[in-house]
Short mmCIF file of C-alpha atoms and ligand atoms in Angstrom, two decimals:
data_model
loop_
_atom_site.label_atom_id
_atom_site.label_comp_id
_atom_site.label_asym_id
_atom_site.label_seq_id
_atom_site.Cartn_x
_atom_site.Cartn_y
_atom_site.Cartn_z
CA MET A 1 0.02 0.01 0.01
CA LYS A 2 1.26 3.47 -0.87
CA ASP A 3 2.28 5.55 2.15
CA ASN A 4 0.85 9.03 1.47
CA ASN A 5 2.34 10.40 4.67
CA LYS A 6 5.88 9.52 3.60
CA LYS A 7 8.01 12.67 3.94
CA LYS A 8 9.09 14.22 0.66
CA LYS A 9 12.88 14.21 0.19
CA VAL A 10 13.76 17.91 0.22
CA VAL A 11 16.82 19.12 -1.73
CA ILE A 12 18.16 22.67 -1.45
CA THR A 13 20.71 24.48 -3.58
CA TYR A 14 22.03 28.03 -3.77
CA GLY A 15 23.60 30.29 -6.38
CA THR A 16 23.56 33.66 -8.11
CA TYR A 17 22.24 32.36 -11.48
CA ASP A 18 23.15 35.55 -13.31
CA MET A 19 22.26 35.38 -17.03
CA LEU A 20 20.84 31.85 -16.51
CA HIS A 21 22.82 29.37 -18.65
CA ILE A 22 22.99 25.65 -19.44
CA GLY A 23 25.45 25.00 -16.60
CA HIS A 24 22.84 26.34 -14.09
CA ILE A 25 20.00 24.33 -15.65
CA ASN A 26 22.10 21.13 -15.56
CA VAL A 27 23.00 21.50 -11.92
CA LEU A 28 19.38 22.32 -11.00
CA LYS A 29 18.13 19.23 -12.89
CA ARG A 30 20.75 17.08 -11.16
CA SER A 31 19.68 18.51 -7.78
CA LYS A 32 16.03 17.81 -8.47
CA ALA A 33 16.86 14.23 -9.43
CA LEU A 34 18.28 13.65 -5.94
CA GLY A 35 14.88 14.05 -4.24
CA ASP A 36 11.18 15.00 -4.55
CA TYR A 37 11.08 18.69 -3.74
CA LEU A 38 13.68 21.26 -4.90
CA ILE A 39 14.24 24.60 -3.17
CA VAL A 40 16.55 27.10 -4.85
CA GLY A 41 18.10 29.97 -2.89
CA VAL A 42 18.98 32.89 -5.13
CA THR A 43 21.58 35.19 -3.56
CA SER A 44 20.55 38.83 -3.16
CA GLU A 45 22.71 41.50 -4.80
CA ASP A 46 24.04 42.73 -1.42
CA PHE A 47 24.86 39.27 -0.12
CA ASP A 48 26.66 38.50 -3.39
CA ARG A 49 28.81 41.57 -3.00
CA SER A 50 29.58 40.67 0.61
CA ARG A 51 31.02 37.36 -0.61
CA GLY A 52 33.13 39.10 -3.24
CA LYS A 53 30.97 38.58 -6.30
CA LEU A 54 31.01 41.91 -8.13
CA GLY A 55 29.33 43.04 -11.28
CA VAL A 56 26.31 40.72 -11.33
CA PHE A 57 24.25 41.88 -14.28
CA GLN A 58 20.68 41.03 -13.39
CA ASN A 59 18.93 42.19 -10.19
CA THR A 60 17.54 39.71 -7.65
CA ALA A 61 13.94 39.89 -8.90
CA LYS A 62 14.97 39.08 -12.51
CA ARG A 63 17.16 36.14 -11.41
CA VAL A 64 14.33 34.77 -9.22
CA LYS A 65 11.86 35.03 -12.11
CA ALA A 66 14.20 33.14 -14.48
CA ILE A 67 14.41 30.22 -12.02
CA GLU A 68 10.63 30.16 -11.48
CA LYS A 69 10.08 30.05 -15.22
CA LEU A 70 12.04 26.82 -15.52
CA GLY A 71 8.92 25.05 -14.25
CA PHE A 72 10.60 22.23 -12.32
CA VAL A 73 11.80 24.14 -9.22
CA ASP A 74 9.28 23.78 -6.36
CA LYS A 75 10.23 26.83 -4.28
CA VAL A 76 12.48 29.84 -4.84
CA ILE A 77 13.77 31.80 -1.87
CA VAL A 78 16.28 34.69 -1.58
CA GLU A 79 19.50 34.25 0.40
CA ARG A 80 20.27 37.46 2.23
CA HIS A 81 22.92 36.83 4.90
CA GLN A 82 25.73 34.55 5.94
CA ASP A 83 23.86 32.43 8.53
CA GLN A 84 20.86 31.75 6.33
CA LYS A 85 21.87 28.36 4.83
CA ALA A 86 21.88 26.65 8.24
CA GLU A 87 18.62 28.37 9.21
CA ASP A 88 16.95 27.27 5.95
CA MET A 89 18.00 23.67 6.50
CA VAL A 90 16.20 23.60 9.78
CA GLU A 91 13.19 25.56 8.58
CA TYR A 92 12.57 23.43 5.50
CA ASP A 93 13.67 20.12 7.05
CA VAL A 94 16.17 19.68 4.25
CA ASP A 95 17.54 16.18 3.41
CA ILE A 96 20.23 17.11 0.88
CA PHE A 97 22.22 20.30 0.16
CA ALA A 98 23.45 20.10 -3.42
CA ILE A 99 26.01 22.39 -5.07
CA GLY A 100 28.41 22.34 -8.04
CA ASP A 101 31.81 20.73 -7.49
CA ASP A 102 33.65 24.05 -7.93
CA TRP A 103 32.69 24.31 -4.21
CA VAL A 104 34.11 20.95 -3.04
CA GLY A 105 34.96 21.04 0.64
CA LYS A 106 33.66 24.62 1.17
CA PHE A 107 30.30 23.52 2.54
CA ASP A 108 31.36 20.45 4.54
CA TYR A 109 30.47 22.32 7.73
CA LEU A 110 26.79 22.04 6.72
CA ASN A 111 26.97 18.23 7.16
CA GLU A 112 26.03 19.04 10.74
CA PHE A 113 22.56 20.05 9.47
CA THR A 114 22.02 17.85 6.40
CA HIS A 115 23.77 15.69 3.86
CA VAL A 116 26.03 17.73 1.50
CA GLU A 117 26.36 16.53 -2.09
CA TYR A 118 28.79 18.08 -4.64
CA LEU A 119 27.59 17.66 -8.21
CA PRO A 120 29.62 17.79 -11.47
CA ARG A 121 29.93 21.29 -12.92
CA THR A 122 29.23 21.78 -16.65
CA LYS A 123 32.51 22.58 -18.37
CA GLY A 124 33.11 25.64 -20.55
CA ILE A 125 30.43 28.04 -19.36
CA SER A 126 30.05 30.57 -16.51
CA SER A 127 28.18 33.80 -15.87
CA THR A 128 31.53 35.63 -15.58
CA GLU A 129 32.49 34.62 -19.09
CA LEU A 130 29.06 35.54 -20.47
CA ARG A 131 29.25 38.98 -18.87
CA GLU A 132 32.72 39.54 -20.32
CA GLU A 133 31.58 38.45 -23.81
CA ARG A 134 28.36 40.43 -23.95
CA LEU A 135 29.20 43.68 -22.14
CA GLU A 136 31.54 46.29 -23.48
CA THR A 137 34.50 47.38 -21.39
CA ILE A 138 34.20 50.96 -20.14
CA ASN A 139 37.16 53.19 -20.94
CA LEU A 140 37.85 55.46 -18.02
CA GLY A 141 39.57 58.83 -17.84
CA ILE A 142 40.95 60.08 -14.56
CA ILE A 143 40.87 63.78 -13.75
CA GLY A 144 43.43 65.08 -11.27
CA MET A 145 45.95 63.41 -9.09
CA GLY A 146 44.12 63.68 -5.79
CA ARG A 147 44.95 62.06 -2.49
CA ASP A 148 43.26 58.79 -3.39
CA THR A 149 44.05 58.44 -7.08
CA GLU A 150 46.75 55.81 -6.75
CA ARG A 151 44.68 53.70 -4.43
CA PHE A 152 41.79 54.07 -6.87
CA ILE A 153 43.92 52.81 -9.76
CA ASP A 154 45.07 49.81 -7.71
CA GLU A 155 41.46 48.86 -7.09
CA VAL A 156 40.22 49.37 -10.69
CA LYS A 157 42.34 46.35 -11.61
CA HIS A 158 39.86 44.17 -9.74
CA VAL A 159 36.89 45.36 -11.79
CA PRO A 160 37.28 43.85 -15.25
CA ALA A 161 34.38 45.89 -16.69
CA ILE A 162 36.39 49.12 -16.46
CA GLN A 163 39.75 50.03 -17.90
CA PRO A 164 41.62 53.29 -17.12
CA THR A 165 42.93 54.63 -20.40
CA SER A 166 43.47 58.38 -20.11
CA LEU A 167 44.73 60.73 -17.46
CA TYR A 168 44.33 64.50 -17.09
CA ASP A 169 46.14 66.97 -14.83
CA ASN A 170 46.87 70.63 -15.57
CA ASP A 171 50.44 70.02 -14.40
CA LYS A 172 52.26 68.48 -17.38
CA LYS A 173 55.19 67.29 -15.23
CA LYS A 174 52.78 65.35 -13.00
CA VAL A 175 51.14 63.75 -16.06
CA ASP A 176 54.47 62.71 -17.55
CA LYS A 177 55.69 61.27 -14.27
CA PHE A 178 52.48 59.42 -13.48
CA ILE A 179 51.94 57.96 -16.90
CA LYS A 180 55.16 56.00 -16.64
CA THR A 181 53.96 54.04 -13.63
CA ALA A 182 50.22 53.78 -14.18
CA PRO A 183 48.21 51.63 -16.60
CA PHE A 184 47.29 54.58 -18.90
CA LYS A 185 47.71 54.74 -22.64
CA TYR A 186 47.33 58.51 -22.82
CA GLY A 187 48.08 61.54 -20.62
CA TYR A 188 46.86 65.10 -21.18
CA ASP A 189 47.34 68.54 -19.68
CA ASP A 190 44.62 70.03 -21.90
CA PHE A 191 41.15 69.25 -20.62
CA ASP A 192 39.22 69.50 -23.90
CA THR A 193 41.63 67.16 -25.69
CA PHE A 194 41.37 64.75 -22.79
CA LEU A 195 37.56 64.75 -23.09
CA ASP A 196 37.83 64.10 -26.83
CA SER A 197 39.95 60.99 -26.26
CA SER A 198 38.07 57.74 -26.50
CA ILE A 199 36.70 57.54 -22.98
CA ASP A 200 33.18 56.62 -21.83
CA ALA A 201 33.44 57.78 -18.23
CA VAL A 202 35.62 59.86 -15.86
CA PHE A 203 36.68 59.74 -12.24
CA VAL A 204 37.03 63.26 -10.81
CA ASP A 205 39.68 63.65 -8.13
CA SER A 206 40.77 67.21 -8.73
CA SER A 207 40.72 69.86 -5.94
CA VAL A 208 37.29 70.65 -4.54
CA ASP A 209 37.07 74.14 -6.07
CA ARG A 210 37.49 72.65 -9.59
CA HIS A 211 34.92 69.86 -9.24
CA TYR A 212 31.97 71.79 -10.72
CA ASN A 213 33.96 72.85 -13.81
CA HIS A 214 35.34 69.38 -14.47
CA ILE A 215 32.09 67.53 -13.79
CA SER A 216 29.89 69.88 -15.83
CA LYS A 217 32.23 69.75 -18.85
CA ALA A 218 32.46 65.96 -18.69
CA LEU A 219 28.69 65.59 -18.51
CA LYS A 220 28.20 67.95 -21.44
CA ALA A 221 30.60 65.78 -23.42
CA GLY A 222 28.37 62.78 -22.64
CA LYS A 223 30.72 61.09 -20.17
CA HIS A 224 29.45 59.23 -17.05
CA VAL A 225 30.95 60.75 -13.91
CA LEU A 226 32.18 59.33 -10.60
CA ALA A 227 33.35 62.28 -8.52
CA GLU A 228 34.83 62.91 -5.11
CA ASN A 229 32.60 64.80 -2.73
CA PRO A 230 31.55 67.57 -2.49
CA LEU A 231 30.39 67.66 -6.15
CA ALA A 232 30.22 71.44 -5.91
CA LEU A 233 30.32 74.21 -3.30
CA ASP A 234 27.03 75.81 -4.18
CA LYS A 235 23.47 74.36 -4.02
CA GLU A 236 22.49 75.63 -7.44
CA GLU A 237 25.63 74.10 -8.94
CA VAL A 238 24.81 70.72 -7.47
CA ALA A 239 21.24 70.92 -8.85
CA ASP A 240 22.72 72.06 -12.19
CA LEU A 241 25.04 69.05 -12.33
CA GLN A 242 22.20 66.66 -11.62
CA ALA A 243 20.09 68.32 -14.34
CA LEU A 244 23.03 68.11 -16.78
CA ALA A 245 23.43 64.36 -16.06
CA LYS A 246 19.72 63.87 -16.80
CA LYS A 247 19.84 65.96 -19.98
CA HIS A 248 22.84 64.13 -21.35
CA LYS A 249 21.62 60.71 -20.18
CA CYS A 250 24.69 60.16 -18.05
CA LEU A 251 25.27 58.62 -14.65
CA LEU A 252 26.54 61.03 -11.95
CA LEU A 253 27.70 59.29 -8.79
CA SER A 254 29.49 60.65 -5.69
CA ALA A 255 32.59 58.65 -4.80
CA LEU A 256 31.46 57.88 -1.26
CA LYS A 257 32.97 54.43 -0.89
CA THR A 258 31.21 53.57 2.36
CA ALA A 259 27.82 53.60 0.60
CA PHE A 260 28.89 50.59 -1.48
CA LEU A 261 30.69 48.48 1.14
CA PRO A 262 29.02 45.10 1.66
CA ALA A 263 28.74 45.47 5.44
CA PHE A 264 27.25 48.97 5.20
CA CYS A 265 24.63 47.78 2.69
CA GLN A 266 23.82 44.72 4.83
CA LEU A 267 23.48 46.96 7.91
CA LEU A 268 20.88 49.18 6.17
CA ILE A 269 18.87 46.09 5.12
CA GLN A 270 19.00 44.54 8.56
CA LEU A 271 17.90 47.81 10.23
CA GLN A 272 14.65 47.63 8.20
CA ASP A 273 13.68 44.52 10.17
CA GLY A 274 13.04 46.76 13.17
CA VAL A 275 15.20 44.73 15.56
CA ILE A 276 16.20 47.85 17.55
CA GLY A 277 12.68 49.33 17.47
CA ASP A 278 12.07 52.89 16.25
CA ILE A 279 15.31 54.64 15.43
CA LYS A 280 15.68 57.88 17.36
CA GLU A 281 19.28 59.03 16.95
CA VAL A 282 22.34 58.37 14.81
CA ARG A 283 25.80 59.60 15.81
CA ALA A 284 28.94 59.14 13.80
CA THR A 285 32.47 60.47 14.21
CA PHE A 286 35.22 60.73 11.59
CA THR A 287 38.55 62.27 12.54
CA SER A 288 42.00 62.07 10.97
CA LEU A 289 45.18 63.93 11.82
CA TYR A 290 46.13 64.49 8.18
CA LYS A 291 49.08 66.66 9.22
CA GLU A 292 50.74 63.59 10.77
CA LYS A 293 50.06 61.72 7.55
CA LYS A 294 52.05 64.40 5.66
CA TYR A 295 49.11 65.93 3.83
CA THR A 296 49.84 69.43 2.56
CA GLU A 297 48.80 72.64 4.27
CA GLN A 298 46.75 73.40 1.16
CA PHE A 299 44.79 70.18 1.74
CA LEU A 300 44.17 71.05 5.39
CA LYS A 301 42.92 74.49 4.41
CA GLN A 302 39.95 72.88 2.68
CA GLY A 303 38.69 72.30 6.24
CA ALA A 304 37.40 69.27 8.08
CA THR A 305 33.84 69.86 6.94
CA ASN A 306 34.65 69.95 3.21
CA THR A 307 36.90 66.88 3.32
CA MET A 308 35.08 64.68 5.82
CA LEU A 309 31.49 65.57 6.65
CA SER A 310 30.09 63.58 3.71
CA TYR A 311 30.79 60.31 5.51
CA PRO A 312 28.87 60.80 8.79
CA SER A 313 26.22 62.62 6.75
CA LEU A 314 25.88 59.52 4.55
CA LEU A 315 25.09 57.25 7.51
CA ILE A 316 22.67 59.76 9.05
CA THR A 317 20.90 60.42 5.71
CA LYS A 318 20.55 56.73 4.85
CA VAL A 319 19.09 55.92 8.27
CA LEU A 320 17.05 59.04 9.16
CA GLY A 321 16.25 60.45 5.71
CA PRO A 322 16.34 64.16 4.79
CA ARG A 323 16.89 66.69 7.56
CA ASP A 324 14.56 69.56 8.55
CA SER A 325 17.28 71.74 10.13
CA VAL A 326 20.94 71.85 11.12
CA THR A 327 23.13 73.59 13.68
CA PHE A 328 26.93 73.61 13.43
CA PHE A 329 29.44 73.89 16.22
CA ASP A 330 32.90 74.41 14.63
CA GLN A 331 36.39 75.14 15.93
CA ARG A 332 38.82 77.00 13.69
CA HIS A 333 42.48 77.60 13.24
CA TYR A 334 43.72 80.38 10.92
CA GLY A 335 40.30 80.57 9.31
CA TYR A 336 39.70 76.95 8.46
CA ASP A 337 37.68 74.50 10.53
CA PHE A 338 39.76 71.81 12.19
CA SER A 339 36.68 70.33 13.79
CA ASN A 340 32.96 70.58 13.34
CA ARG A 341 29.86 68.99 14.82
CA ALA A 342 26.63 69.10 12.79
CA ILE A 343 23.43 68.39 14.73
CA THR A 344 20.55 67.70 12.34
CA ILE A 345 16.86 67.25 13.12
CA HIS A 346 14.90 64.83 10.95
CA LYS A 347 11.37 63.52 10.66
CA ASP A 348 9.59 62.78 13.97
CA GLN A 349 12.31 64.81 15.82
CA THR A 350 14.94 62.14 15.24
CA ILE A 351 18.50 63.47 15.65
CA GLY A 352 21.76 63.13 13.75
CA LEU A 353 25.11 64.00 15.32
CA ALA A 354 28.06 64.17 12.97
CA THR A 355 31.54 65.00 14.27
CA VAL A 356 34.49 65.52 11.97
CA ALA A 357 37.98 66.81 12.65
CA THR A 358 41.44 67.12 11.17
CA GLY A 359 43.03 68.82 14.22
CA MET A 360 41.62 66.69 16.96
CA LYS A 361 41.57 62.87 17.39
CA SER A 362 38.54 60.95 18.65
CA GLU A 363 37.03 57.49 18.54
CA GLY A 364 35.73 56.93 14.99
CA ASP A 365 32.72 54.81 15.84
CA ALA A 366 29.01 55.15 15.16
CA VAL A 367 25.90 54.34 17.16
CA ILE A 368 22.33 53.96 15.90
CA SER A 369 19.95 54.20 18.81
CA GLY A 370 16.46 52.79 18.87
CA THR A 371 13.62 52.21 21.33
CA LYS A 372 14.54 48.53 21.83
CA GLY A 373 18.33 48.58 21.46
CA TYR A 374 21.16 50.01 19.43
CA VAL A 375 23.64 49.14 16.73
CA TYR A 376 27.32 49.73 17.46
CA ILE A 377 29.73 50.10 14.55
CA PRO A 378 33.36 50.03 15.76
CA ALA A 379 36.05 52.39 14.47
CA PRO A 380 36.67 53.02 11.67
CA TRP A 381 32.94 52.77 11.05
CA TRP A 382 33.27 54.29 7.54
CA LEU A 383 35.37 51.23 6.54
CA THR A 384 32.50 49.06 7.75
CA LYS A 385 33.34 45.44 8.35
CA SER A 386 31.20 44.49 11.34
CA PHE A 387 28.30 45.78 13.41
CA GLU A 388 26.75 44.64 16.64
CA PHE A 389 23.14 44.71 17.72
CA ARG A 390 23.10 45.46 21.49
CA PHE A 391 20.23 45.37 23.97
CA GLU A 392 19.46 46.10 27.62
CA ASP A 393 20.15 42.41 28.25
CA PRO A 394 23.76 42.00 27.03
CA ASN A 395 23.21 38.25 26.49
CA LYS A 396 20.95 39.05 23.53
CA SER A 397 23.64 40.91 21.61
CA PHE A 398 24.82 39.61 18.26
CA THR A 399 27.47 40.63 15.74
CA TYR A 400 27.64 40.47 11.92
CA ASN A 401 30.95 40.45 10.03
CA TYR A 402 31.18 41.17 6.32
CA GLU A 403 34.84 41.60 5.39
CA TYR A 404 35.68 43.52 2.24
CA GLU A 405 38.51 42.94 -0.22
CA GLY A 406 41.38 45.37 -0.88
CA ASN A 407 40.82 48.89 0.38
CA GLY A 408 37.08 48.74 -0.33
CA LEU A 409 37.05 51.03 -3.39
CA ARG A 410 36.34 48.16 -5.81
CA TYR A 411 32.72 47.91 -4.60
CA MET A 412 32.07 51.50 -5.53
CA ILE A 413 33.90 51.20 -8.85
CA SER A 414 32.02 47.99 -9.68
CA GLU A 415 28.65 49.63 -8.85
CA PHE A 416 29.59 52.52 -11.16
CA ALA A 417 30.58 50.14 -14.00
CA SER A 418 27.61 47.87 -13.53
CA LEU A 419 25.15 50.75 -13.63
CA ILE A 420 26.68 52.05 -16.86
CA GLN A 421 26.62 48.58 -18.45
CA ARG A 422 22.95 48.14 -17.47
CA GLY A 423 22.02 51.60 -18.78
CA LYS A 424 20.96 52.82 -15.32
CA LYS A 425 21.18 56.47 -14.42
CA LYS A 426 21.00 56.17 -10.65
CA SER A 427 22.14 53.96 -7.83
CA GLU A 428 19.72 52.81 -5.08
CA ARG A 429 22.68 52.68 -2.70
CA LEU A 430 23.34 56.41 -3.19
CA THR A 431 20.41 58.09 -4.83
CA PRO A 432 20.43 61.61 -6.39
CA SER A 433 18.49 62.89 -3.42
CA ASP A 434 20.95 61.26 -0.94
CA MET A 435 23.77 62.99 -2.85
CA ARG A 436 21.99 66.37 -2.77
CA GLU A 437 21.27 66.06 0.94
CA ILE A 438 24.89 65.18 1.77
CA ASN A 439 26.35 67.84 -0.53
CA ASP A 440 23.95 70.61 0.60
CA LEU A 441 24.95 70.09 4.25
CA ILE A 442 28.52 71.01 3.38
CA VAL A 443 27.35 73.95 1.29
CA GLU A 444 25.17 75.20 4.18
CA TYR A 445 28.18 75.15 6.48
CA ASN A 446 30.33 77.09 4.01
CA GLU A 447 27.60 79.69 3.53
CA GLN A 448 27.09 80.14 7.28
CA ALA A 449 30.84 80.14 8.01
CA ASP A 450 31.34 83.10 5.71
CA ARG A 451 28.48 84.98 7.25
CA TYR A 452 29.60 84.74 10.85
CA PRO A 453 32.81 85.71 12.68
CA GLN A 454 35.50 83.11 13.09
CA GLY A 455 34.75 80.46 15.69
CA THR A 456 31.02 80.94 15.90
CA VAL A 457 28.75 79.62 13.22
N1 LIG B 501 27.34 25.73 -12.14
C1 LIG B 501 27.60 24.54 -12.84
N2 LIG B 501 28.23 24.62 -14.03
C2 LIG B 501 28.63 25.81 -14.54
C3 LIG B 501 28.36 26.99 -13.84
C4 LIG B 501 27.73 26.92 -12.61
O1 LIG B 501 27.25 23.46 -12.40
N3 LIG B 501 29.27 25.82 -15.70
C5 LIG B 501 26.70 25.64 -10.84
C6 LIG B 501 27.53 26.11 -9.63
O2 LIG B 501 28.40 25.10 -9.23
C7 LIG B 501 26.40 26.39 -8.59
C8 LIG B 501 25.29 26.92 -9.48
O3 LIG B 501 25.54 26.49 -10.82
O4 LIG B 501 26.03 25.21 -7.97
C9 LIG B 501 25.19 28.45 -9.44
O5 LIG B 501 26.47 28.97 -9.73
P1 LIG B 501 26.82 30.49 -10.01
O6 LIG B 501 27.96 30.86 -9.21
O7 LIG B 501 25.59 31.28 -9.95
O8 LIG B 501 27.22 30.38 -11.59
P2 LIG B 501 28.55 30.69 -12.36
O9 LIG B 501 28.29 30.62 -13.83
O10 LIG B 501 29.66 29.84 -11.81
O11 LIG B 501 28.76 32.21 -11.98
P3 LIG B 501 30.14 33.07 -11.86
O12 LIG B 501 30.91 32.94 -13.13
O13 LIG B 501 29.60 34.50 -11.64
O14 LIG B 501 30.86 32.52 -10.64
#
């Protein structure tokens, strides 16, 4: 007699399944053949980035749909964080975890929860190869030899979609010197000729006062722009740059690397679950004694606000949204601010506290406070790697770790490249309104600082 109550044999497998190909379909069919019920976990974009997979072409919803359309998968779920596999195995009472044999040994630890089976991988095809074949490489021009240019160039090497080809600086000697060591084919000290060279996009790392000029000209020439913050030192100019980007169908992105770090993106997602209750306050500190790091006097004269406030403001804006008002408390030395604290008031009287300094050292951590608990991000919070949820009862605390590769810039560069390749004009991780909010805070300080006597703003 047939036993209708016999438990179905549940098989689970995970993957990105970008640009679904025959290798994916084969492994899914092999997985299905191992049991009666197949669950497929599709990795979310942010989780993919946190495990080092950059430049995935299709978004999560598209990849989920492609798996559903196959018709033989019984359930599709999204994998969002590092502990999920073990949780899923318990939740779905999984009998077999199947995965391609490019992963041999890597998932043995899951034998504690279920049986792990490595299946033969189909030879000669992968999403990475398909992406490289189908998508054109972006030729990048670099404007200026700013403080982070060399680190930027080191990181570009890890993003195959983008290739630095041209370099511009108004100092010919600098161009000649740099071009010998860097991966550029061409160097220019004339901006218009540089823009005419065969580049699709630019990275702007010139001095702050020249940003508007360089960005606006690049956009008018139809180049996508990744630019150091602030984009401009005037609110109308920022709005003008965003309008130019729209008009010329270009992407304009602020080079705020924290916004694209895997841990930072995971933090924002996990905050949405309401684990710490209603968020009431965000405080973030960013200080650096640049003088001890041999930065020039000219660099220091740009002030702590201009060079650093974007970062705390990013965290505060992403968590609390746009502000209703701001009060600054600065300290100055020979006219420039060596420290500043911006207290912002947001919706429902929530509060942001941003501290920046170049002439004072402090703990560079961040705290997000809610009605049920808080999140602690240890220093340097802007190079986010881990964050801890803490509660009144310390036994309930838990920590997440999402390491990043290199110096972290590759995640920003890969977002820039991937948006261009997909024809997108804005990033959800750093939207045009986030950029305006962050930029305008700096502009407001500069406007007020000029209006009031030194030391009191
Ligand atoms: N897979 C396979 N044969 C291939 C490619 C992938 O069996 N030629 C399997 C993997 O082993 C995994 C699943 O398909 O079990 C999803 O893999 P994924 O990493 O999404 O696919 P890749 O094509 O390997 O992607 P990438 O090149 O981005 O790593």
